Coordinates of C-alpha atoms in Angstrom, one line a residue:
M1 CA 26.8 -20.5 -1.5
G2 CA 27.3 -16.9 -1.9
Q3 CA 23.5 -17.0 -2.2
S4 CA 22.7 -18.9 0.9
R5 CA 24.6 -16.8 3.0
Q6 CA 23.7 -13.2 1.7
T7 CA 20.1 -15.0 1.7
S8 CA 19.8 -15.8 5.1
E9 CA 21.0 -11.8 6.0
L10 CA 17.3 -11.2 5.6
S11 CA 16.2 -14.6 6.8
A12 CA 17.8 -13.5 10.0
A13 CA 16.2 -10.5 9.8
L14 CA 13.8 -12.5 10.5
R15 CA 15.4 -15.0 13.1
R16 CA 15.7 -11.9 15.5
S17 CA 12.2 -12.3 16.0
A18 CA 11.4 -15.1 16.2
A19 CA 10.6 -14.9 20.3
A20 CA 7.7 -12.5 17.9
F21 CA 7.1 -15.2 16.1
A22 CA 6.4 -18.8 18.6
G23 CA 3.9 -16.0 20.4
V24 CA 2.3 -16.0 17.1
A25 CA 2.1 -19.6 17.1
G26 CA 0.7 -20.2 20.8
I27 CA -1.6 -17.6 20.1
S28 CA -3.1 -19.4 17.0
G29 CA -3.0 -22.5 18.6
L30 CA -5.2 -21.0 21.6
V31 CA -7.3 -19.3 18.8
N32 CA -8.1 -22.8 17.4
L33 CA -8.8 -24.6 20.3
L34 CA -11.2 -21.8 20.5
T35 CA -12.9 -21.9 17.2
L36 CA -14.6 -25.0 18.7
T37 CA -16.6 -23.2 21.0
G38 CA -19.2 -22.2 18.5
S39 CA -19.2 -26.3 17.8
F40 CA -19.9 -27.8 21.6
F41 CA -21.4 -24.8 21.9
M42 CA -24.3 -25.6 19.4
L43 CA -23.5 -29.3 20.0
E44 CA -24.1 -29.5 24.1
V45 CA -27.7 -26.4 23.4
Y46 CA -29.1 -29.5 21.1
D47 CA -28.1 -32.8 22.5
R48 CA -28.8 -31.2 26.2
A49 CA -30.1 -27.7 27.0
I50 CA -33.7 -28.3 24.6
P51 CA -34.5 -31.9 25.4
S52 CA -33.4 -31.2 29.3
R53 CA -35.5 -27.5 28.9
S54 CA -33.5 -26.4 31.2
I55 CA -33.1 -22.8 31.5
P56 CA -30.3 -22.2 33.8
T57 CA -28.6 -24.7 31.4
L58 CA -28.6 -22.5 28.1
V59 CA -28.5 -19.5 30.3
G60 CA -24.8 -21.0 31.6
L61 CA -23.9 -22.3 28.1
C62 CA -23.9 -18.8 26.8
I63 CA -22.3 -16.9 29.2
L64 CA -19.3 -19.6 28.7
A65 CA -19.4 -19.1 24.7
L66 CA -20.1 -15.3 24.9
V67 CA -16.5 -15.6 27.3
L68 CA -15.1 -17.5 24.9
F69 CA -15.9 -15.7 22.5
V70 CA -14.8 -12.4 23.8
A71 CA -10.9 -14.7 24.1
Q72 CA -10.9 -15.4 21.0
G73 CA -11.5 -12.4 20.1
A74 CA -8.6 -10.4 21.7
L75 CA -6.1 -13.5 21.2
E76 CA -6.6 -12.5 17.1
A77 CA -6.1 -8.5 17.6
L78 CA -3.4 -9.8 19.8
R79 CA -2.2 -11.8 16.6
A80 CA -2.9 -9.8 14.9
R81 CA -0.7 -6.3 16.0
I82 CA 1.9 -8.8 16.7
L83 CA 2.4 -9.7 13.1
A84 CA 2.5 -5.9 12.8
R85 CA 5.1 -5.8 14.8
I86 CA 7.3 -8.1 12.6
G87 CA 7.0 -6.5 9.7
T88 CA 7.9 -3.0 11.7
A89 CA 10.3 -4.7 13.4
L90 CA 11.9 -5.6 10.2
D91 CA 11.3 -2.4 8.3
A92 CA 14.0 -1.2 11.0
D93 CA 16.1 -4.2 11.4
I94 CA 16.9 -4.4 7.6
G95 CA 15.0 -0.5 6.5
A96 CA 19.2 1.3 6.0
R97 CA 20.9 -1.5 4.2
V98 CA 17.8 -1.5 2.4
F99 CA 18.1 1.8 1.4
Y100 CA 22.0 2.6 0.9
L101 CA 21.9 -1.1 -1.3
S102 CA 19.3 0.9 -3.6
V103 CA 21.9 4.4 -3.0
R104 CA 24.2 2.4 -4.5
A105 CA 22.9 0.5 -7.0
P106 CA 23.8 2.4 -10.1
L107 CA 26.7 2.7 -9.0
Y108 CA 27.3 -1.8 -9.4
G109 CA 25.4 -1.4 -13.5
V110 CA 21.5 -0.6 -12.0
Q111 CA 19.4 1.8 -14.4
S112 CA 18.8 4.7 -12.0
E113 CA 14.8 3.6 -11.9
E114 CA 15.2 0.2 -11.3
A115 CA 17.9 0.9 -7.9
G116 CA 14.7 1.8 -5.8
Q117 CA 13.4 -1.6 -6.1
P118 CA 15.7 -2.9 -3.6
L119 CA 13.2 -0.9 -1.4
R120 CA 10.5 -1.6 -2.5
D121 CA 10.1 -5.9 -2.2
L122 CA 11.0 -4.5 1.5
N123 CA 7.8 -2.7 1.7
Q124 CA 6.4 -5.4 0.0
I125 CA 7.5 -8.1 2.6
R126 CA 6.7 -5.8 5.7
T127 CA 3.0 -4.7 4.0
F128 CA 3.0 -9.1 3.4
L129 CA 4.3 -9.4 7.3
S130 CA 1.7 -7.4 8.2
G131 CA -1.9 -8.8 6.5
T132 CA -3.8 -11.4 7.0
G133 CA -1.6 -13.8 5.0
P134 CA 0.9 -14.8 8.3
T135 CA -2.8 -15.5 10.2
A136 CA -4.0 -18.7 7.0
L137 CA -0.5 -19.9 7.6
F138 CA -0.4 -20.6 10.8
D139 CA -3.9 -22.2 10.9
L140 CA -3.2 -24.4 8.1
P141 CA -1.0 -26.4 10.6
W142 CA -3.9 -27.0 12.9
L143 CA -6.9 -28.8 10.0
P144 CA -5.6 -32.1 10.3
A145 CA -6.5 -32.5 14.0
Y146 CA -10.0 -30.8 13.1
V147 CA -10.5 -33.2 10.1
A148 CA -9.8 -35.6 13.4
L149 CA -12.2 -33.9 15.7
C150 CA -14.4 -34.8 12.3
F151 CA -13.2 -38.2 12.5
L152 CA -14.2 -38.9 15.9
F153 CA -17.4 -37.5 14.9
H154 CA -17.8 -40.5 12.1
P155 CA -15.3 -42.1 9.8
L156 CA -17.9 -40.6 6.8
I157 CA -18.1 -37.2 7.6
G158 CA -13.5 -37.0 9.0
A159 CA -13.9 -38.6 5.1
V160 CA -15.7 -35.7 3.7
A161 CA -13.5 -33.1 5.7
I162 CA -10.1 -35.1 3.8
G163 CA -11.7 -34.5 0.5
G164 CA -12.8 -31.2 0.9
A165 CA -9.3 -30.2 2.4
L166 CA -7.4 -32.0 -0.8
L167 CA -9.7 -30.4 -3.1
L168 CA -8.6 -27.0 -1.7
G169 CA -5.1 -27.6 -1.3
A170 CA -5.2 -29.1 -5.5
L171 CA -6.8 -25.3 -5.8
T172 CA -4.0 -24.0 -4.3
L173 CA -1.7 -25.5 -6.0
L174 CA -3.5 -24.4 -9.6
T175 CA -3.9 -20.9 -8.9
D176 CA -0.2 -20.5 -7.9
W177 CA 0.9 -22.2 -11.0
T178 CA -1.6 -20.4 -13.1
T179 CA -0.6 -16.5 -11.7
L180 CA 2.8 -16.9 -11.7
R181 CA 3.1 -16.2 -14.9
P182 CA 1.3 -13.5 -15.4
S183 CA 1.8 -12.0 -12.4
R184 CA 5.8 -11.5 -13.2
A185 CA 4.3 -9.9 -15.7
A186 CA 2.5 -7.4 -14.0
S187 CA 6.0 -6.6 -12.8
E188 CA 8.0 -6.2 -15.2
H189 CA 5.8 -4.7 -16.6
A190 CA 5.1 -2.4 -13.9
A191 CA 9.3 -1.5 -13.7
Q192 CA 9.0 -0.3 -17.4
R193 CA 5.9 2.1 -16.9
H194 CA 7.7 3.9 -14.2
A195 CA 11.4 3.6 -16.0
L196 CA 9.3 5.5 -19.2
F197 CA 7.7 8.0 -17.2
E198 CA 10.8 8.8 -15.0
A199 CA 12.4 9.6 -18.1
A200 CA 9.7 11.7 -19.1
R201 CA 10.4 13.6 -15.9
R202 CA 13.7 14.5 -16.1
N203 CA 13.4 15.9 -19.7
A204 CA 10.5 17.8 -19.3
E205 CA 12.2 20.1 -20.7
V206 CA 13.2 18.3 -23.9
V207 CA 9.7 16.8 -24.3
A208 CA 8.1 20.4 -23.7
A209 CA 10.5 22.2 -26.4
M210 CA 9.8 19.4 -28.8
G211 CA 6.9 18.2 -28.7
L212 CA 7.7 14.6 -27.2
H213 CA 4.8 14.5 -25.0
G214 CA 2.3 12.9 -27.5
A215 CA 4.4 10.1 -28.0
L216 CA 6.0 8.9 -24.9
C217 CA 2.5 9.1 -24.0
R218 CA 1.6 6.5 -26.4
R219 CA 4.6 4.6 -24.9
W220 CA 3.7 4.8 -21.6
E221 CA 0.5 3.8 -22.7
A222 CA 1.4 0.9 -24.5
A223 CA 3.0 -0.5 -20.9
H224 CA 0.5 0.8 -18.8
H225 CA -1.8 -1.0 -20.7
D226 CA -0.2 -4.2 -20.5
E227 CA 0.1 -4.4 -16.8
I228 CA -3.4 -3.6 -16.2
D229 CA -3.7 -6.7 -17.9
A230 CA -1.6 -8.6 -16.9
Q231 CA -2.6 -7.3 -13.1
Q232 CA -6.7 -8.7 -14.5
R233 CA -5.5 -12.0 -15.1
T234 CA -3.9 -12.9 -12.0
A235 CA -7.2 -10.9 -10.9
D236 CA -9.2 -13.2 -12.8
I237 CA -7.5 -16.2 -12.3
A238 CA -7.3 -15.9 -8.9
G239 CA -10.7 -14.7 -8.1
G240 CA -12.0 -17.4 -9.9
F241 CA -9.6 -20.3 -8.2
G242 CA -11.0 -17.8 -4.9
A243 CA -14.7 -18.6 -5.5
M244 CA -14.9 -22.1 -6.4
S245 CA -12.3 -22.6 -2.8
K246 CA -16.3 -20.4 -1.8
A247 CA -18.9 -23.0 -3.3
C248 CA -16.8 -25.5 -3.0
R249 CA -16.5 -25.2 1.2
M250 CA -20.1 -23.9 0.6
A251 CA -21.0 -27.4 -1.1
L252 CA -19.5 -29.0 1.6
Q253 CA -20.2 -27.3 4.5
S254 CA -23.8 -28.1 3.2
G255 CA -22.8 -31.8 2.3
V256 CA -22.0 -32.2 5.8
L257 CA -24.8 -31.3 6.7
A258 CA -26.8 -33.7 4.7
L259 CA -24.5 -37.3 5.6
G260 CA -25.6 -35.4 9.5
A261 CA -29.0 -36.1 8.8
W262 CA -28.8 -39.3 7.1
L263 CA -27.0 -40.6 10.2
V264 CA -29.5 -39.4 12.2
I265 CA -32.0 -41.3 10.0
N266 CA -30.0 -44.4 10.6
G267 CA -29.2 -43.5 14.0
Q268 CA -26.0 -43.9 14.3
A269 CA -25.4 -39.8 15.4
S270 CA -27.9 -37.4 17.5
G271 CA -29.1 -34.1 16.1
G272 CA -26.6 -31.6 17.7
S273 CA -23.7 -33.7 16.3
I274 CA -24.9 -32.9 13.1
I275 CA -24.7 -28.7 13.3
A276 CA -21.7 -29.4 15.1
A277 CA -19.5 -31.5 12.5
S278 CA -21.0 -28.5 9.4
I279 CA -19.2 -26.0 11.6
L280 CA -16.4 -28.1 12.7
V281 CA -16.3 -29.2 9.3
A282 CA -16.3 -25.0 7.9
R283 CA -13.8 -24.3 10.1
A284 CA -11.3 -27.0 9.4
L285 CA -11.3 -25.6 5.8
A286 CA -11.4 -22.4 6.8
P287 CA -8.0 -21.8 6.4
V288 CA -7.3 -23.4 2.9
E289 CA -9.9 -20.8 1.9
L290 CA -8.2 -18.2 3.3
A291 CA -4.7 -18.8 1.4
I292 CA -6.6 -18.8 -1.2
A293 CA -8.0 -15.1 -0.5
N294 CA -4.6 -14.1 0.3
W295 CA -2.5 -16.3 -2.7
K296 CA -1.8 -13.3 -4.9
G297 CA 0.2 -11.0 -1.9
F298 CA 2.1 -14.5 -1.4
V299 CA 3.2 -14.3 -4.8
A300 CA 4.1 -11.2 -4.5
A301 CA 5.7 -11.1 -1.4
R302 CA 7.8 -13.7 -2.4
Q303 CA 9.3 -13.1 -5.1
S304 CA 10.5 -10.1 -3.8
W305 CA 12.5 -12.2 -0.8
R306 CA 13.9 -14.0 -3.9
R307 CA 15.1 -10.3 -5.2
L308 CA 15.8 -9.0 -1.9
S309 CA 17.9 -12.0 -1.9
L310 CA 19.8 -11.5 -4.9
A311 CA 20.2 -8.0 -4.8
L312 CA 21.6 -8.4 -1.0
H313 CA 24.3 -10.9 -2.8
H314 CA 25.0 -8.9 -5.7
L315 CA 26.4 -5.8 -3.1
P316 CA 27.4 -7.8 0.0
A317 CA 27.2 -5.9 4.1
A318 CA 31.2 -3.9 3.9
T319 CA 32.5 -5.1 7.0
Q320 CA 34.0 -1.5 9.8
P321 CA 37.3 -1.5 9.6
M322 CA 39.6 -0.4 11.4
A323 CA 39.8 3.8 12.4
L324 CA 42.7 5.7 10.5
P325 CA 44.4 8.5 10.9
A326 CA 42.5 11.6 8.6
P327 CA 45.4 11.6 5.1
R328 CA 47.5 14.3 5.3
A329 CA 50.5 14.2 2.4
T330 CA 50.4 12.5 -0.1
L331 CA 47.2 10.8 -2.7
S332 CA 49.1 8.1 -4.7
V333 CA 47.2 6.6 -7.7
E334 CA 48.9 2.5 -8.6
A335 CA 48.5 1.6 -11.9
V336 CA 44.4 2.1 -12.1
S337 CA 42.1 0.9 -14.4
M338 CA 38.8 1.5 -14.6
M339 CA 35.8 -0.6 -16.4
P340 CA 32.1 1.6 -15.8
P341 CA 30.1 -0.7 -14.0
G342 CA 27.4 -3.0 -16.3
T343 CA 30.1 -2.5 -19.6
H344 CA 32.3 -4.5 -21.0
L345 CA 34.9 -2.1 -22.3
V346 CA 38.3 -0.5 -20.5
A347 CA 38.2 3.8 -20.1
V348 CA 41.5 3.9 -18.6
Y349 CA 43.8 1.5 -18.2
D350 CA 47.5 1.7 -16.2
A351 CA 47.1 5.9 -14.9
S352 CA 49.6 6.0 -12.8
F353 CA 51.3 9.4 -10.5
R354 CA 51.3 10.4 -6.1
L355 CA 50.6 13.6 -5.7
T356 CA 52.1 15.9 -2.7
A357 CA 50.3 17.5 0.2
G358 CA 49.2 21.1 -1.8
Q359 CA 49.6 20.5 -5.2
A360 CA 46.8 21.1 -7.7
L361 CA 46.5 18.1 -10.8
G362 CA 44.6 19.0 -13.9
I363 CA 43.7 16.0 -15.9
I364 CA 42.8 17.0 -19.3
G365 CA 42.2 15.3 -23.2
P366 CA 39.6 15.3 -25.2
S367 CA 36.0 13.4 -24.9
A368 CA 35.7 9.8 -23.9
S369 CA 38.9 9.7 -22.9
G370 CA 38.6 8.0 -19.6
K371 CA 38.2 11.5 -17.7
S372 CA 35.5 11.6 -15.2
S373 CA 35.8 7.2 -15.2
L374 CA 39.7 8.0 -13.4
V375 CA 39.1 11.0 -11.1
R376 CA 35.3 8.3 -9.9
A377 CA 37.9 5.8 -9.0
L378 CA 40.4 8.5 -6.5
V379 CA 36.6 9.7 -4.9
R380 CA 35.9 5.5 -4.9
V381 CA 32.4 5.9 -6.9
W382 CA 33.7 3.0 -9.1
T383 CA 36.1 0.3 -8.2
P384 CA 39.7 -0.5 -10.3
L385 CA 39.3 -2.9 -12.6
R386 CA 43.0 -3.1 -11.2
G387 CA 44.9 -1.3 -9.8
R388 CA 44.8 0.7 -5.8
V389 CA 44.4 4.5 -5.1
R390 CA 46.3 6.3 -1.7
L391 CA 45.8 8.0 0.8
D392 CA 48.3 8.5 2.6
G393 CA 49.5 4.7 2.2
A394 CA 46.9 3.4 2.9
A395 CA 44.1 1.7 0.2
L396 CA 40.7 3.4 -0.2
E397 CA 38.7 0.2 0.9
Q398 CA 40.7 0.5 4.0
W399 CA 38.7 3.5 5.2
S400 CA 34.5 2.9 5.4
A401 CA 32.3 5.2 3.4
E402 CA 31.5 7.6 6.9
D403 CA 35.3 7.7 7.6
L404 CA 36.1 8.3 4.0
G405 CA 33.7 11.4 3.0
P406 CA 35.0 14.7 5.3
H407 CA 38.0 14.1 4.0
I408 CA 37.3 13.6 0.5
G409 CA 35.5 16.5 -1.7
Y410 CA 33.6 15.4 -4.8
L411 CA 31.2 18.1 -7.1
P412 CA 30.2 15.7 -10.5
Q413 CA 30.2 17.1 -14.2
E414 CA 26.3 17.4 -13.2
T415 CA 25.2 19.1 -9.3
E416 CA 22.1 18.4 -7.9
L417 CA 21.6 19.4 -5.0
F418 CA 19.1 17.4 -1.6
A419 CA 15.6 18.9 -1.0
G420 CA 16.3 21.2 2.3
T421 CA 17.9 23.7 2.8
V422 CA 20.7 25.6 1.3
A423 CA 23.1 24.8 4.2
E424 CA 21.8 21.4 4.6
N425 CA 23.3 21.0 1.4
I426 CA 26.7 22.6 1.3
A427 CA 27.1 20.9 5.6
R428 CA 26.5 17.6 3.3
F429 CA 23.3 17.5 6.1
Q430 CA 24.9 16.4 8.7
T431 CA 23.2 16.5 12.4
D432 CA 24.7 19.4 14.0
P433 CA 27.0 21.2 11.8
K434 CA 28.6 24.1 12.5
A435 CA 27.6 27.9 11.2
L436 CA 30.7 28.9 10.3
A437 CA 32.2 25.9 9.3
I438 CA 28.9 26.1 6.6
V439 CA 29.9 29.6 5.5
A440 CA 33.8 28.7 6.0
A441 CA 32.7 26.8 3.1
A442 CA 30.9 28.7 0.9
K443 CA 33.4 32.3 1.1
A444 CA 36.1 29.2 0.3
A445 CA 33.9 28.8 -3.2
G446 CA 33.4 32.2 -3.4
V447 CA 29.6 31.8 -3.2
H448 CA 28.4 33.0 1.0
E449 CA 27.8 36.9 -0.7
M450 CA 25.3 34.7 -3.3
I451 CA 24.0 32.6 -0.3
L452 CA 22.8 36.2 1.3
R453 CA 20.9 37.5 -1.8
L454 CA 18.5 34.7 -1.9
P455 CA 15.4 34.8 -0.5
E456 CA 16.2 33.8 3.2
G457 CA 20.2 33.3 2.7
Y458 CA 21.2 30.6 3.9
Q459 CA 17.6 28.8 5.0
T460 CA 16.6 29.3 1.6
R461 CA 14.5 25.7 0.9
L462 CA 15.4 24.0 -2.2
G463 CA 12.8 21.7 -4.0
D464 CA 14.6 17.9 -5.5
R465 CA 17.3 18.6 -7.4
G466 CA 18.9 22.2 -6.2
A467 CA 15.0 23.5 -8.2
G468 CA 14.5 27.2 -7.0
L469 CA 19.2 28.5 -8.2
S470 CA 20.4 28.3 -12.2
A471 CA 22.7 26.2 -13.3
G472 CA 25.1 27.9 -12.4
Q473 CA 24.2 28.7 -8.7
R474 CA 23.4 25.0 -8.2
Q475 CA 27.1 24.2 -9.0
R476 CA 28.4 27.2 -7.1
V477 CA 27.1 25.9 -4.2
G478 CA 27.6 22.3 -5.0
L479 CA 31.5 23.1 -4.9
A480 CA 30.6 24.9 -1.4
R481 CA 29.5 21.9 -0.5
A482 CA 32.9 20.1 -1.6
L483 CA 34.9 23.0 0.5
Y484 CA 33.1 21.2 3.0
G485 CA 34.8 20.8 5.7
D486 CA 37.7 21.3 4.7
P487 CA 38.7 17.9 3.0
F488 CA 42.3 16.7 2.5
L489 CA 41.7 15.9 -1.7
V490 CA 39.1 17.6 -3.1
V491 CA 38.5 16.7 -7.2
L492 CA 36.1 18.6 -9.5
D493 CA 34.7 17.5 -12.6
E494 CA 34.5 19.8 -15.0
P495 CA 33.8 22.4 -12.2
N496 CA 33.4 25.8 -14.4
A497 CA 31.4 24.1 -16.9
N498 CA 29.0 26.6 -15.6
L499 CA 30.3 28.7 -14.3
D500 CA 30.7 32.5 -15.9
S501 CA 33.7 34.9 -14.8
E502 CA 33.4 35.5 -11.8
G503 CA 32.9 32.0 -11.2
E504 CA 35.7 31.2 -12.5
V505 CA 37.6 33.3 -10.7
A506 CA 36.0 32.2 -6.7
L507 CA 36.7 29.0 -8.7
T508 CA 40.8 29.9 -9.4
Q509 CA 40.6 31.1 -5.2
A510 CA 38.9 27.8 -3.8
I511 CA 41.6 25.8 -5.9
R512 CA 44.6 27.8 -4.4
G513 CA 43.1 27.8 -0.8
I514 CA 42.7 24.3 -1.0
R515 CA 46.8 23.8 -1.8
A516 CA 47.8 27.5 0.1
R517 CA 46.1 24.3 3.0
G518 CA 48.1 21.3 2.5
G519 CA 44.9 19.2 0.2
I520 CA 45.3 17.8 -2.9
C521 CA 43.0 19.3 -5.5
V522 CA 42.2 17.4 -8.5
V523 CA 40.6 18.6 -11.3
V524 CA 39.0 17.6 -15.3
A525 CA 38.8 20.7 -17.7
H526 CA 38.2 21.4 -20.9
R527 CA 38.3 25.0 -20.4
P528 CA 42.1 26.2 -20.1
S529 CA 40.8 28.9 -17.6
A530 CA 40.2 26.3 -14.5
L531 CA 43.6 25.5 -15.1
A532 CA 44.8 28.9 -13.4
A533 CA 45.9 27.4 -10.6
V534 CA 47.0 24.0 -11.2
D535 CA 51.0 23.3 -10.9
L536 CA 50.6 19.3 -12.6
V537 CA 48.6 17.8 -15.6
L538 CA 48.1 15.1 -17.5
L539 CA 46.7 14.3 -20.1
L540 CA 44.5 11.2 -21.5
A541 CA 43.8 9.5 -24.4
D542 CA 42.0 6.3 -25.1
G543 CA 42.3 6.0 -21.3
R544 CA 45.7 5.9 -21.7
M545 CA 48.3 8.5 -20.1
Q546 CA 50.4 10.6 -22.9
A547 CA 52.0 13.0 -20.5
F548 CA 51.7 13.7 -16.6
G549 CA 54.1 16.5 -15.3
T550 CA 54.3 20.1 -14.7
K551 CA 51.6 22.5 -16.3
E552 CA 54.6 24.3 -17.8
E553 CA 55.7 21.1 -19.8
V554 CA 52.9 19.1 -20.4
L555 CA 50.8 22.0 -22.3
R556 CA 54.0 23.1 -23.8
R557 CA 54.2 19.3 -25.4
I558 CA 50.5 20.0 -26.2
S559 CA 50.6 22.8 -28.1
R560 CA 54.2 22.3 -30.5
P561 CA 52.7 20.4 -32.8
V562 CA 49.9 22.4 -33.1
D563 CA 52.8 25.4 -33.6
V564 CA 53.9 22.9 -36.4
A565 CA 51.1 22.1 -38.8
R566 CA 50.9 25.6 -38.3
A567 CA 53.8 26.3 -39.8
E568 CA 53.9 24.6 -42.8
Q569 CA 50.2 25.2 -43.6
P570 CA 51.0 28.0 -45.4
R571 CA 54.1 25.8 -47.7
K572 CA 51.0 23.3 -48.5
S573 CA 48.8 26.1 -50.1
A574 CA 51.8 27.6 -51.8

């Protein structure tokens, strides 16, 4: 039931173009009727103009045929334009949804390299709709009409047309069956090759420093060759059946000529009917041949449709909740348990605490204790396995992402900026940001002076992932982005990992500024300097809360076992 419901989400986008499809169907009917122009023109020339030796009749037939051919060409061009716009309309209708799906896919355990597959699938579907493949599908229903006309010329000619259609249909089914596995394998090998390239690109420094070029290149070449081999098998099979269908159609056309000649010799048909029937049979079988020629694109579009439908099923479209007032008072964590996406291990067990406006919490603990998993729940990056996170009593799920975002500031462990100016990154790429708010955020993060020293100040353009800035500079600009707009909840995950002493002082001032304006700050820290401005501390170990309270109380409890161990060490050595 769920799969069919989500599949209908993709189908609904096409159904919104139902009128355009109806127009294409109507135009296809007119085009197929006008396609008979050539057959009937030859019939009239051989049976009327030549026997009567009438030049006016021949001229009249030529003018009429020319007008009909021009009309046919204009209608075919119009049909192609409509199909292209149907593909564009599909992209415009569901493109933003698919982009959102691709962006959020890594948060649900999908590998980053595979996250862009829905966008590629949408592009494949749009390309197919804009090509000649749908034209063949709209022409195929007219095949029985052409066969019926062949029977009007003579039953034997109709029988030959039916036999040819069945033969080409069998070739079409064989093409589908034999290309399914290699085309699927080609897609899988392409994904592997792309994933390997992306991993090597992201770790270019490690690859260069440790001489991994050769090993990675060999792995890339193996995946690349597998993809090429699969593509070649698909192309060879499709090309072979395409050539067979073309040869069969030409043989059938010649066979119809021979059959027509036999019928004329026996006085059962006219001379003009020979040429007309030959053209008609060729036109009747042309859609089948065109379908075979476009079968590779049809198979690829069908696979993309299935993958995209499955992706939409895994991430349904969120309903727009009722707007809520901006949070101003509390952050409540109620028995939250976290399981990272794509794993079966619980990282956090039943964490519960409550913070009020003006408080700052430092989360400490050994590596892999669940600190980052917990803060990802606070900013709704991950959904808790159990429990709730609430702002002013409302669960985070009661906000839409667009409504909640301005109230949240988040600085992850690995700070990555986007291609654009420094100002655009700080302003979170808002359409019309206020310059004063950008400068205020930069000053709150203590990064205003540093930005002014850049070549073009706030208008300095950054490359992908913030290329052009050092790791420490990226982290400080990321902090300014987190503080932009004075969000109520600011979550900083190891914010001093790449900071120097000046940056750490600025960080401490930023946390104090959040508290002073009535916000809540949560800091994940490995270095004690990040805790200078917090008043509460939470100790995590093995995913469980070991201590929660004032900074002095928790740090005193942590340091007491260390002091006892140091006091007992000389006794043991003695």
